[in-house]
XYZ file of C-alpha atoms in Angstrom:
679
model
C 48.329 -3.132 -58.921
C 45.934 -3.029 -56.132
C 46.042 -6.871 -56.067
C 49.779 -7.121 -55.898
C 49.642 -4.454 -53.004
C 47.202 -6.030 -51.081
C 49.167 -9.728 -51.835
C 52.257 -7.786 -50.318
C 50.126 -6.733 -47.339
C 49.064 -10.229 -46.609
C 52.421 -11.785 -46.569
C 53.752 -9.068 -44.473
C 50.778 -9.326 -42.065
C 51.303 -13.313 -42.036
C 55.400 -12.557 -41.727
C 54.617 -10.473 -38.580
C 52.225 -13.209 -36.884
C 54.943 -15.839 -37.649
C 57.638 -13.337 -35.749
C 54.953 -12.626 -32.929
C 54.268 -16.317 -32.271
C 58.223 -17.277 -32.252
C 58.473 -14.425 -29.538
C 55.912 -15.825 -27.065
C 57.651 -16.407 -24.020
C 56.670 -19.035 -21.072
C 55.036 -17.625 -18.003
C 54.258 -19.035 -14.699
C 50.484 -18.591 -15.831
C 51.453 -20.791 -18.954
C 52.219 -23.790 -16.385
C 48.250 -23.690 -15.812
C 47.498 -24.721 -19.449
C 49.429 -27.743 -19.768
C 47.826 -30.939 -19.987
C 49.703 -33.973 -19.226
C 49.109 -37.766 -20.288
C 49.264 -40.131 -17.551
C 48.531 -44.071 -17.172
C 49.091 -45.581 -20.442
C 48.202 -49.095 -21.769
C 48.474 -51.023 -25.083
C 45.369 -53.171 -26.238
C 46.144 -57.117 -26.296
C 45.541 -57.201 -29.889
C 47.786 -54.181 -30.113
C 45.166 -52.022 -31.963
C 44.652 -49.504 -29.460
C 46.290 -47.508 -26.496
C 44.390 -46.106 -23.736
C 45.423 -43.460 -21.475
C 44.631 -40.574 -18.971
C 44.872 -36.684 -19.451
C 45.052 -34.541 -16.853
C 43.216 -31.390 -17.511
C 43.599 -28.150 -15.394
C 40.333 -27.101 -13.379
C 39.585 -23.809 -14.504
C 39.996 -20.807 -11.920
C 36.503 -19.887 -12.886
C 35.267 -23.146 -11.017
C 35.404 -23.934 -7.126
C 38.969 -24.675 -6.072
C 40.202 -28.077 -6.330
C 42.504 -30.669 -7.898
C 42.778 -31.296 -11.779
C 40.827 -33.442 -13.544
C 42.022 -36.799 -14.973
C 39.882 -37.757 -18.379
C 40.015 -41.244 -20.361
C 41.074 -41.420 -24.158
C 41.685 -44.079 -26.349
C 44.352 -43.992 -29.127
C 43.263 -45.823 -32.256
C 46.584 -46.994 -34.205
C 44.644 -47.889 -37.420
C 43.277 -44.074 -37.571
C 46.342 -42.406 -36.108
C 44.097 -40.224 -33.779
C 42.694 -39.973 -30.007
C 39.262 -40.374 -29.344
C 37.513 -39.207 -25.996
C 36.000 -42.073 -23.684
C 35.197 -40.339 -20.764
C 35.628 -36.699 -20.005
C 34.273 -34.087 -17.922
C 34.494 -32.793 -14.264
C 35.993 -36.026 -12.990
C 38.671 -38.501 -12.450
C 39.632 -41.303 -14.301
C 42.586 -43.678 -12.613
C 44.404 -46.782 -13.442
C 42.593 -48.086 -16.774
C 43.390 -51.097 -18.309
C 41.913 -53.298 -20.853
C 39.807 -56.352 -21.024
C 41.084 -59.495 -22.512
C 39.426 -59.280 -26.036
C 40.433 -55.414 -26.541
C 36.802 -54.427 -26.723
C 36.432 -52.827 -23.479
C 37.977 -50.941 -20.911
C 37.952 -51.115 -16.982
C 38.886 -48.210 -14.876
C 38.534 -46.374 -11.243
C 36.467 -43.669 -10.869
C 34.002 -41.798 -8.381
C 30.876 -41.710 -10.414
C 27.162 -41.168 -9.759
C 26.755 -44.697 -9.495
C 28.328 -44.907 -6.176
C 29.547 -42.325 -3.455
C 32.946 -44.693 -3.231
C 35.344 -45.168 -6.003
C 34.546 -48.125 -7.597
C 35.766 -50.260 -10.582
C 33.797 -49.365 -13.895
C 33.866 -51.172 -17.316
C 33.212 -49.031 -20.585
C 32.686 -50.982 -23.881
C 34.577 -49.483 -26.776
C 32.093 -49.408 -29.506
C 28.827 -48.051 -27.936
C 30.652 -46.332 -25.003
C 28.069 -47.802 -22.361
C 29.654 -47.405 -19.061
C 28.677 -50.263 -16.190
C 29.278 -50.360 -12.503
C 31.591 -53.335 -11.755
C 32.457 -53.331 -7.959
C 30.190 -52.339 -5.068
C 32.594 -52.121 -2.458
C 31.681 -50.625 1.175
C 34.797 -48.678 0.545
C 36.408 -47.079 -1.810
C 38.844 -49.544 -4.497
C 42.380 -48.352 -4.217
C 43.767 -51.106 -6.705
C 42.275 -53.801 -9.107
C 43.326 -56.025 -11.879
C 41.585 -58.172 -14.265
C 42.597 -61.905 -14.480
C 44.480 -63.524 -17.170
C 41.254 -65.223 -18.702
C 38.968 -61.939 -18.052
C 36.884 -63.820 -15.832
C 37.489 -62.773 -12.357
C 38.772 -59.285 -10.826
C 41.406 -58.957 -7.981
C 40.731 -55.518 -5.844
C 41.849 -54.042 -2.663
C 39.912 -51.713 -0.445
C 40.111 -50.872 3.191
C 37.804 -52.724 5.474
C 35.082 -51.185 7.113
C 35.451 -50.346 10.849
C 32.339 -50.220 13.214
C 31.019 -46.635 14.028
C 29.266 -45.429 16.869
C 27.382 -42.398 15.052
C 25.366 -41.626 18.063
C 28.226 -40.789 20.409
C 30.031 -38.976 17.504
C 26.629 -36.966 16.983
C 26.803 -35.782 20.368
C 30.473 -34.493 20.458
C 32.522 -37.271 21.599
C 34.465 -37.073 18.319
C 37.816 -38.035 19.689
C 40.381 -39.854 17.389
C 42.967 -42.677 18.595
C 46.237 -42.229 16.690
C 47.634 -45.301 15.223
C 45.251 -47.815 16.401
C 42.175 -49.596 15.101
C 43.734 -49.486 11.618
C 41.303 -50.390 8.902
C 43.312 -53.404 6.973
C 43.673 -52.956 3.439
C 41.994 -56.535 2.254
C 42.399 -58.409 -0.833
C 39.340 -59.416 -2.729
C 38.359 -61.634 -5.679
C 35.491 -61.181 -7.411
C 33.670 -63.369 -10.131
C 32.388 -61.054 -12.770
C 29.805 -63.729 -14.059
C 28.144 -63.602 -10.914
C 29.402 -60.518 -8.838
C 30.321 -62.888 -6.130
C 33.104 -61.463 -3.825
C 35.431 -63.566 -1.874
C 37.911 -61.849 1.048
C 41.181 -63.409 0.579
C 43.169 -61.710 3.082
C 42.592 -60.683 6.984
C 44.701 -58.975 9.929
C 47.301 -57.692 7.172
C 47.296 -55.120 4.408
C 47.990 -55.773 0.644
C 49.500 -52.650 -0.966
C 50.171 -54.154 -4.415
C 49.957 -57.572 -6.028
C 49.695 -59.037 -9.568
C 48.186 -62.046 -11.282
C 50.098 -65.196 -12.583
C 49.744 -65.821 -16.033
C 47.763 -68.953 -15.356
C 45.315 -67.087 -13.090
C 45.938 -69.941 -10.127
C 48.131 -67.746 -7.933
C 48.909 -64.165 -7.202
C 51.907 -62.498 -5.607
C 51.266 -59.859 -3.235
C 53.218 -57.205 -1.320
C 51.954 -57.502 2.355
C 52.671 -55.753 5.085
C 51.489 -56.058 8.750
C 49.480 -52.772 9.064
C 48.042 -49.983 7.058
C 50.414 -47.387 7.916
C 52.759 -45.597 4.935
C 55.834 -46.278 6.992
C 54.855 -50.365 6.477
C 54.033 -49.525 3.082
C 57.697 -48.083 2.653
C 59.652 -50.440 4.669
C 57.981 -53.962 5.426
C 56.325 -55.369 2.571
C 57.269 -58.572 1.989
C 56.001 -61.126 -1.334
C 53.837 -63.523 -0.621
C 52.140 -66.005 -3.132
C 48.288 -66.554 -2.471
C 46.746 -69.734 -3.975
C 43.600 -68.975 -5.691
C 41.786 -72.024 -5.342
C 42.812 -73.010 -1.477
C 43.186 -69.202 -0.319
C 46.553 -70.701 1.230
C 49.209 -67.562 1.546
C 52.857 -68.367 1.746
C 55.816 -66.059 2.023
C 57.805 -66.414 -1.161
C 60.876 -63.904 -0.504
C 62.016 -62.273 2.985
C 62.880 -59.205 0.452
C 64.237 -56.363 2.971
C 63.234 -52.791 3.001
C 61.595 -51.187 -0.038
C 59.772 -53.008 -2.629
C 58.952 -52.229 -6.261
C 57.019 -53.956 -8.887
C 56.616 -57.435 -9.414
C 56.091 -59.546 -12.798
C 55.556 -63.410 -13.599
C 57.296 -64.965 -16.237
C 55.387 -66.320 -19.031
C 55.311 -69.972 -17.359
C 54.828 -68.371 -13.837
C 57.924 -70.363 -12.907
C 59.753 -67.220 -11.971
C 58.844 -63.829 -10.515
C 60.894 -60.972 -11.065
C 60.846 -58.037 -8.840
C 62.319 -54.521 -8.167
C 63.791 -54.354 -4.488
C 66.149 -52.497 -2.434
C 69.435 -54.352 -2.145
C 69.492 -54.262 1.563
C 67.468 -52.415 4.670
C 69.449 -49.184 4.429
C 69.060 -49.123 0.436
C 66.984 -45.810 0.252
C 65.902 -47.169 -3.482
C 64.070 -50.130 -4.558
C 65.914 -50.061 -7.855
C 67.563 -53.518 -8.105
C 66.548 -56.622 -10.254
C 65.780 -59.836 -8.590
C 64.099 -63.032 -9.737
C 62.966 -65.624 -7.269
C 61.840 -69.338 -7.893
C 57.901 -69.532 -7.191
C 57.851 -73.212 -6.275
C 59.081 -72.727 -3.029
C 60.197 -70.204 -0.469
C 63.536 -68.051 -1.410
C 66.338 -66.830 0.868
C 66.822 -63.428 -0.493
C 70.525 -63.370 0.489
C 71.125 -66.368 -1.887
C 69.238 -64.493 -4.943
C 71.413 -63.333 -7.776
C 71.205 -59.186 -7.983
C 70.873 -58.451 -11.697
C 71.351 -54.765 -10.795
C 74.816 -55.387 -8.872
C 77.396 -52.387 -10.104
C 74.685 -51.219 -12.298
C 75.003 -47.448 -12.708
C 71.055 -46.838 -12.422
C 67.793 -47.562 -10.640
C 65.394 -49.902 -12.225
C 61.784 -48.421 -11.997
C 59.678 -51.068 -14.014
C 59.866 -54.633 -15.016
C 58.072 -57.017 -17.547
C 58.940 -60.450 -19.533
C 59.609 -60.905 -23.347
C 59.796 -64.778 -22.940
C 60.777 -67.313 -20.259
C 64.163 -66.396 -20.186
C 64.220 -62.979 -20.880
C 63.189 -60.091 -18.628
C 62.465 -56.218 -19.882
C 63.247 -53.503 -17.744
C 62.908 -49.948 -17.619
C 65.811 -47.779 -15.530
C 66.976 -44.056 -14.828
C 70.462 -43.740 -15.804
C 71.840 -40.299 -14.465
C 69.463 -37.837 -16.281
C 68.143 -40.496 -18.903
C 65.693 -43.240 -18.499
C 66.495 -46.589 -20.830
C 64.643 -49.516 -21.573
C 66.463 -52.441 -21.873
C 66.281 -56.418 -21.980
C 68.592 -59.453 -20.613
C 68.643 -62.963 -20.742
C 68.344 -64.547 -17.041
C 71.791 -66.053 -17.313
C 73.470 -63.480 -18.778
C 75.103 -60.560 -16.867
C 74.809 -58.027 -20.213
C 71.794 -56.412 -21.058
C 70.690 -55.282 -24.486
C 69.853 -51.570 -25.079
C 66.537 -51.062 -26.601
C 65.275 -47.727 -26.208
C 68.625 -45.588 -25.559
C 69.030 -42.633 -23.630
C 68.178 -39.065 -24.619
C 65.459 -40.105 -26.614
C 62.322 -39.389 -24.068
C 61.793 -39.296 -20.270
C 59.321 -42.411 -18.924
C 58.679 -43.822 -15.384
C 56.700 -46.922 -16.572
C 55.488 -48.621 -19.713
C 52.963 -51.185 -20.746
C 54.211 -53.943 -23.198
C 52.206 -56.593 -25.280
C 54.898 -58.365 -26.897
C 55.283 -56.227 -29.700
C 54.563 -52.570 -28.358
C 55.980 -50.513 -25.648
C 53.322 -47.803 -24.580
C 54.038 -44.844 -22.105
C 53.534 -41.462 -21.191
C 56.919 -39.724 -22.089
C 58.001 -36.327 -21.917
C 61.436 -34.249 -23.125
C 62.977 -31.282 -22.652
C 60.708 -29.479 -25.126
C 57.067 -30.751 -23.954
C 55.265 -32.223 -20.989
C 54.221 -36.003 -21.098
C 52.584 -37.068 -24.393
C 51.428 -40.672 -25.546
C 54.407 -42.589 -27.143
C 54.793 -45.544 -28.637
C 58.127 -47.920 -28.931
C 58.436 -50.867 -31.218
C 60.215 -53.771 -29.934
C 61.525 -55.343 -33.150
C 62.034 -52.087 -35.358
C 63.046 -49.772 -32.489
C 61.183 -47.242 -33.897
C 60.004 -44.537 -31.474
C 56.974 -42.231 -32.211
C 54.913 -39.354 -30.390
C 51.412 -40.330 -30.736
C 49.534 -37.108 -29.276
C 50.050 -33.113 -28.963
C 47.839 -32.174 -26.213
C 50.006 -28.965 -25.739
C 50.174 -27.790 -29.430
C 50.161 -24.316 -28.270
C 53.833 -24.724 -27.113
C 54.947 -24.852 -30.800
C 54.451 -21.037 -30.510
C 56.829 -20.377 -27.808
C 60.579 -19.836 -27.695
C 61.998 -22.252 -25.273
C 65.171 -22.090 -23.327
C 68.163 -24.325 -24.340
C 68.446 -27.339 -21.706
C 71.445 -29.638 -21.460
C 72.951 -32.340 -19.091
C 76.050 -31.302 -17.390
C 78.603 -33.007 -15.446
C 81.049 -31.749 -12.632
C 83.004 -32.948 -9.949
C 82.498 -32.509 -6.346
C 85.745 -31.734 -4.086
C 86.384 -35.725 -3.348
C 86.367 -36.284 -7.097
C 82.903 -37.930 -7.369
C 81.152 -37.283 -10.735
C 77.968 -35.179 -10.312
C 75.482 -35.193 -13.466
C 72.991 -32.212 -13.461
C 70.325 -30.543 -15.862
C 70.988 -26.732 -16.679
C 68.457 -24.683 -18.393
C 69.946 -21.506 -19.925
C 68.579 -18.018 -19.688
C 66.189 -17.661 -22.647
C 68.305 -14.730 -24.196
C 71.683 -15.856 -22.812
C 74.629 -14.205 -24.414
C 78.014 -15.575 -24.085
C 80.171 -13.612 -21.675
C 77.382 -12.537 -19.655
C 76.978 -13.798 -15.728
C 73.169 -14.630 -14.855
C 71.198 -15.031 -11.567
C 70.952 -18.633 -10.807
C 67.573 -20.475 -9.081
C 69.304 -23.913 -8.138
C 66.122 -26.495 -7.621
C 66.703 -29.264 -5.139
C 64.561 -32.275 -5.724
C 63.249 -34.277 -2.529
C 63.915 -37.879 -1.231
C 66.827 -37.691 -1.376
C 66.245 -40.935 -3.156
C 64.639 -39.366 -6.419
C 66.478 -37.992 -9.623
C 65.611 -35.218 -11.676
C 65.901 -36.074 -15.695
C 66.735 -33.961 -18.643
C 62.912 -33.923 -19.720
C 60.056 -31.366 -19.222
C 61.381 -29.394 -15.967
C 58.519 -26.906 -15.378
C 55.449 -27.625 -13.104
C 54.316 -25.531 -10.203
C 56.784 -26.389 -7.854
C 59.707 -26.473 -10.627
C 60.720 -22.934 -12.186
C 62.159 -24.348 -15.341
C 61.112 -22.592 -18.496
C 59.079 -19.687 -16.516
C 62.228 -18.628 -14.717
C 64.495 -19.027 -18.172
C 62.379 -17.091 -19.682
C 62.809 -14.367 -17.006
C 66.605 -14.854 -17.951
C 67.746 -16.905 -14.827
C 70.200 -20.023 -15.257
C 68.066 -23.043 -13.513
C 70.913 -25.605 -12.192
C 68.946 -28.882 -11.035
C 71.830 -31.243 -9.480
C 71.543 -35.272 -8.859
C 73.699 -34.910 -5.573
C 75.018 -37.837 -4.012
C 72.359 -40.010 -2.446
C 70.035 -39.518 -5.189
C 68.521 -42.351 -7.211
C 69.582 -42.931 -11.034
C 73.280 -44.001 -10.155
C 73.053 -47.232 -8.289
C 73.414 -48.637 -4.860
C 76.336 -47.229 -3.907
C 75.892 -43.820 -4.824
C 72.363 -43.778 -3.113
C 73.924 -45.155 0.046
C 76.592 -42.162 0.008
C 73.870 -40.138 2.226
C 73.146 -42.710 5.056
C 74.039 -40.898 7.972
C 75.403 -37.750 6.430
C 72.401 -35.692 6.001
C 73.151 -32.367 4.471
C 77.059 -33.160 4.467
C 78.876 -33.998 1.415
C 75.632 -34.249 -0.627
C 74.937 -30.660 0.077
C 78.735 -29.810 -0.661
C 77.684 -31.439 -4.197
C 75.107 -28.469 -4.847
C 77.875 -25.926 -3.585
C 80.398 -27.632 -5.796
C 78.007 -27.218 -9.014
C 77.431 -23.830 -8.195
C 80.787 -23.060 -7.971
C 81.313 -24.754 -11.279
C 78.923 -22.679 -12.861
C 80.603 -19.206 -11.603
C 83.881 -20.316 -12.546
C 82.530 -20.988 -16.398
C 81.527 -17.156 -15.917
C 77.681 -18.166 -16.102
C 76.559 -17.078 -12.748
C 76.925 -14.038 -10.762
C 77.825 -15.201 -7.315
C 75.927 -12.574 -5.471
C 72.585 -13.817 -6.983
C 72.354 -17.656 -6.479
C 69.187 -18.472 -5.118
C 67.798 -22.024 -3.876
C 64.611 -23.819 -3.510
C 62.875 -27.076 -3.401
C 60.221 -29.321 -1.546
C 60.460 -31.766 1.533
C 63.952 -32.789 1.151
C 64.858 -29.842 -1.044
C 63.080 -27.627 1.418
C 65.638 -29.263 3.820
C 68.400 -28.045 1.899
C 67.007 -25.026 1.330
C 66.726 -24.044 4.983
C 70.136 -25.524 5.321
C 71.180 -22.640 2.793
C 69.459 -20.082 4.340
C 71.049 -20.790 7.664
C 74.537 -22.811 8.030
C 75.647 -21.809 4.401
C 73.726 -18.534 4.320
C 76.768 -16.574 2.825
C 76.266 -18.337 -0.464
C 72.498 -17.654 -1.094
C 70.688 -14.417 -1.817
C 67.402 -15.801 -1.588
C 66.007 -19.308 -0.622
C 62.354 -20.881 -0.765
C 61.515 -23.736 1.630
C 58.676 -25.810 0.764
C 57.447 -28.547 3.391
C 60.849 -28.594 4.702
C 62.558 -29.960 7.528
C 63.777 -27.229 10.321
C 64.714 -29.372 13.315
C 65.705 -32.821 12.804
C 65.173 -33.899 16.349
C 61.381 -33.211 16.225
C 61.133 -33.877 12.845
C 61.971 -37.490 13.444
C 59.449 -37.739 16.510
C 56.591 -36.530 13.978
C 56.816 -37.998 10.663
C 54.744 -40.898 9.433
C 57.988 -42.668 8.261
C 60.238 -42.990 11.467
C 61.444 -46.587 10.552
C 61.957 -45.369 6.604
C 63.955 -42.275 8.308
C 66.211 -44.596 10.525
C 66.991 -47.491 8.109
C 67.697 -45.494 4.835
C 68.580 -41.755 6.044
C 70.230 -41.384 9.754
C 71.320 -44.975 10.663
C 71.131 -44.209 14.030
C 68.274 -43.331 16.724
C 68.534 -39.517 17.718
C 69.169 -40.710 21.484
C 72.383 -42.594 20.428
C 73.795 -39.046 19.178
C 71.751 -36.252 19.769
C 74.373 -33.535 19.018
C 74.754 -35.086 15.440
C 71.057 -35.174 15.012
C 70.699 -31.480 16.409
C 74.101 -30.331 14.228
C 72.264 -31.131 10.857
C 69.106 -28.841 11.850
C 68.799 -25.781 10.153
C 67.201 -23.828 13.433
C 70.885 -24.539 15.196
C 72.261 -22.327 12.642
C 69.218 -19.687 12.450
C 71.921 -17.101 14.135
C 73.991 -17.268 10.547
C 71.028 -16.455 8.399
C 71.437 -13.757 6.112
C 69.565 -15.044 3.269
C 65.875 -13.794 2.615
C 64.029 -17.156 3.238
C 60.293 -17.806 2.231
C 58.843 -21.073 4.033
C 55.641 -22.465 2.742
C 53.813 -25.560 4.138
C 50.478 -27.234 3.883
C 48.701 -27.404 7.001
C 47.863 -31.088 6.886
C 51.068 -32.581 6.102
C 51.654 -35.555 7.568
C 55.189 -36.634 6.023
C 56.995 -33.336 7.212
C 54.850 -31.994 10.260
C 53.788 -28.201 9.566
C 55.304 -27.612 13.057
C 58.602 -27.866 11.129
C 58.185 -24.401 9.224
C 56.922 -22.921 12.109
C 60.038 -23.884 14.402
C 61.913 -22.587 11.048
C 60.324 -19.310 10.859
C 60.459 -18.801 14.653
C 64.226 -19.407 14.762
C 65.197 -17.318 12.010
C 62.740 -14.401 12.912
C 64.221 -14.434 16.417
C 68.010 -14.971 15.537
C 68.155 -14.327 11.947
C 69.762 -11.213 10.215
C 67.121 -11.434 6.989
C 63.760 -11.069 5.935
C 61.654 -14.285 6.457
C 58.051 -15.243 5.487
C 55.798 -18.267 6.313
C 53.243 -19.171 4.436
C 50.375 -21.630 5.406
C 48.170 -23.548 2.407
C 45.018 -24.900 4.508
C 44.084 -28.371 3.916
C 47.413 -28.916 1.873
C 49.585 -32.123 2.582
C 53.036 -32.901 1.546
C 52.736 -30.932 -1.662
C 49.695 -28.901 -2.995
C 46.825 -30.473 -4.804
C 44.678 -27.695 -5.051
C 44.837 -25.402 -8.086
C 44.448 -22.186 -6.227
C 47.192 -23.064 -3.744
C 49.372 -24.183 -6.637
C 48.922 -20.929 -8.442
C 49.908 -18.844 -5.429
C 52.913 -21.148 -4.598
C 54.164 -20.759 -8.078
C 53.786 -16.849 -8.310
C 54.885 -16.018 -4.950
C 57.999 -18.093 -5.145
C 58.926 -16.571 -8.429
C 58.171 -13.050 -7.148
C 60.542 -13.662 -4.062
C 63.281 -14.858 -6.563
C 62.798 -11.757 -8.530
C 62.815 -9.535 -5.386
C 66.185 -10.282 -4.000
C 67.946 -11.933 -7.382
C 66.904 -9.102 -9.717
C 66.603 -5.524 -9.630
C 67.615 -2.875 -6.781
C 65.410 -3.678 -3.931
C 66.313 -2.881 -0.306
C 67.344 -6.525 0.764
C 66.098 -5.900 4.332
C 62.446 -5.497 3.053
C 59.868 -8.091 1.590
C 57.684 -8.401 -1.255
C 53.941 -6.937 -0.668
C 52.246 -10.209 0.942
C 49.116 -9.758 -1.642
C 49.731 -11.228 -5.151
C 48.079 -10.167 -8.347
C 46.890 -13.710 -9.514
C 45.859 -12.324 -13.041
C 43.289 -14.749 -13.505
C 41.828 -13.258 -16.723
C 45.145 -14.486 -18.117
C 43.551 -18.165 -17.470
C 40.116 -17.618 -18.451
C-alpha cells in the first residue's frame, strides 16, 4: 500500500515538473544565455565540420564582448568536440587540404596581434602561422596547402617621442594605412607583399593556385569598401595585377569555376543598386565589360548572398527570398534554376560546400543558430547541434509570415509574432521592429536578441510586427530601388499600412502602438515620433538619424549615401533633405521617445541623437530621454551595454503601452539589472 502511494506521489511530482517546465516563459534575461553557432566549414573529405560558437560573457567578469570558441563536429560519431575554448575569440576557421588540421585567426599569448594559427585535429597542438606586424584581417589557404594569402594593414611610421610630449593630434582621413595582400610560403615562412598603394578588402584563390581574384579599392575607407571595390586578377608568379571587371558599386562574394575559366561574383546591378545581390559570371582570360555580362538575377525576386560551383557549367547560390532563404543551382546556359533547399526550412546567410555536403549555421523561429548539414544528392536536412537545449523547457509564441498590400497596391511581406497568451477576439499592444539599411531584410527565423524584442516581448503579450518595407533586400533589384530619393516616404507608409492591416483584423489596439529599431530603423522610429506622432504611443530610436543634412556631412559613408539612398547632393535640394529630417517635425511630437546611441559611432554620428533630443525636448509635447553608451559604436558590443539596452527599451514600451502610467511622466532612470538571474 505504501509502495503504491509512493509511486503515485512520484508520478504526481514528475507531472508537476513537466507542467512547470512547459510553463517557462522567455524573458529579456534569457537573451543573455543564448549561444550562437557562427562560421561553419565542412572538411574536404566530408567527415567533419568545424564551427565557432558565440558564448555569452558572464556578468561576474569585467564588461566586454562575448567569447567565440572553436568546435569540430564528427559525422561518424554524431557529436561535437571542443577544440579551442575559454576566454578568447576565434575567427574565420578553415580546413587544411588533408582534413587533419585547422587554421583560424585569434589573438593568443604567442602574439599581441591577431594572427593565423593552426591546430592539429589529433594532438590538439596549436602553432603560430603568421607573424604579421599588424593584425591579420583575412586569410585563405592555397588549394595545394603550400601557401597562405592574408591581408593586414601596413605599419605606418610613428613619432613616439613627440606623442609622449603631448602632441597627439590626429589628421582625419589622411596618411591612411593601406590594407595589403601578402603571400606566405608555409614551408619556409617566407612572406611576399603582393599589393601596394591600394586596399584589398576581399580575395579568393583560383583552383590551380596560379592566380587570385581580389576586390581592390583605392583607399582604406569604409566608403571605399562599400562602393569602390573592383575585381582584379593577380598572377602569383609574376605579381602582375589586371582589372578583370569594371563592376559598379557594391560587391559581394566571388568564386572561380573548377577549371578557373570563369569567375562568378555577386554584385550590385548598377551604381544605384543598394544591394550586392545579383549574379554575374566573367571570363577570366581577359578584361570584361560589366555592361555586357549577363545578369543571372534579372527579374529574380530575391537577393543572392553566397555563391559556389557544382561543376564547370553549374553554379550554386543562396538567396534571401522574401522572409525565407533558399539554396538553388543553375546551368550557366539556362535561365531557370533548380531549387535544392526550399523555403521555410531554415534561415542561413552563407554555406560551406565540399561537392556533397552543405554545412552552415542556421536558425528557425524556434531556435537561434545551430550547425546544420544539407546533403546535395538526397536533399536531406539535419540539425547537428543543440547548444540551446534549455529552450525545450520554454513555451514560445506563435510566429508566421504575413502578406499585406500598401495603399498603392504593392505587396509587402512581414514577420508577425503573436502574444504568448493570445486569445482570438482580443486586441493587444504592438511593438513594430524596423530593420536598418534600408537594404536589409528580416527573416522568418529566430527574431530575439539584445536589440530585437521578439519572444521576450511576445511573452509579455505584445504583438511584434517586423515588416520588410519597400527598399528592403530579399525582393530583387526593382524593389530595393524603390527607396532611392524617397527616404521615409512610401517606404514608411508601408509600415503604417501594415499596422493598419493588423488593426483592421482586430489584433492590435490602435492606441497602444510602439515602434523601435536601430540605424535606419532608428531613423524610422524618430520619424514616427515626430512626423507621424499621432499614430504612435511609444518610440525607441537607437543610433538613428535626426537631421539628414548634418548626418550626410558626418557619416563615414557619404558616397554610399549619395549613390544608393539619395541620388542628389544636399545643395541640389536642401528643402527636400531637411523635409525628411525628424528634427524639422519635432513640434508635432506627442510620442514618448527614448533615444540611445554609442559615443564612438562613425556611421551615424552621436550628434544626430543630440540634435533629435534637443529638438524634441524644446519643441515636442511628450517625454524624451537620451542615453549614451560610452565607447560603443554603431550598435553595442559590450555585454553590459547590451543588457542595459534590452531592459531599458522593454521598460519604455511597458511604461507607455501597458498599465495606466501618466503619459507625461518617465520611468526611473535607474534599472534593476537583476544580475543574480544570470549567475
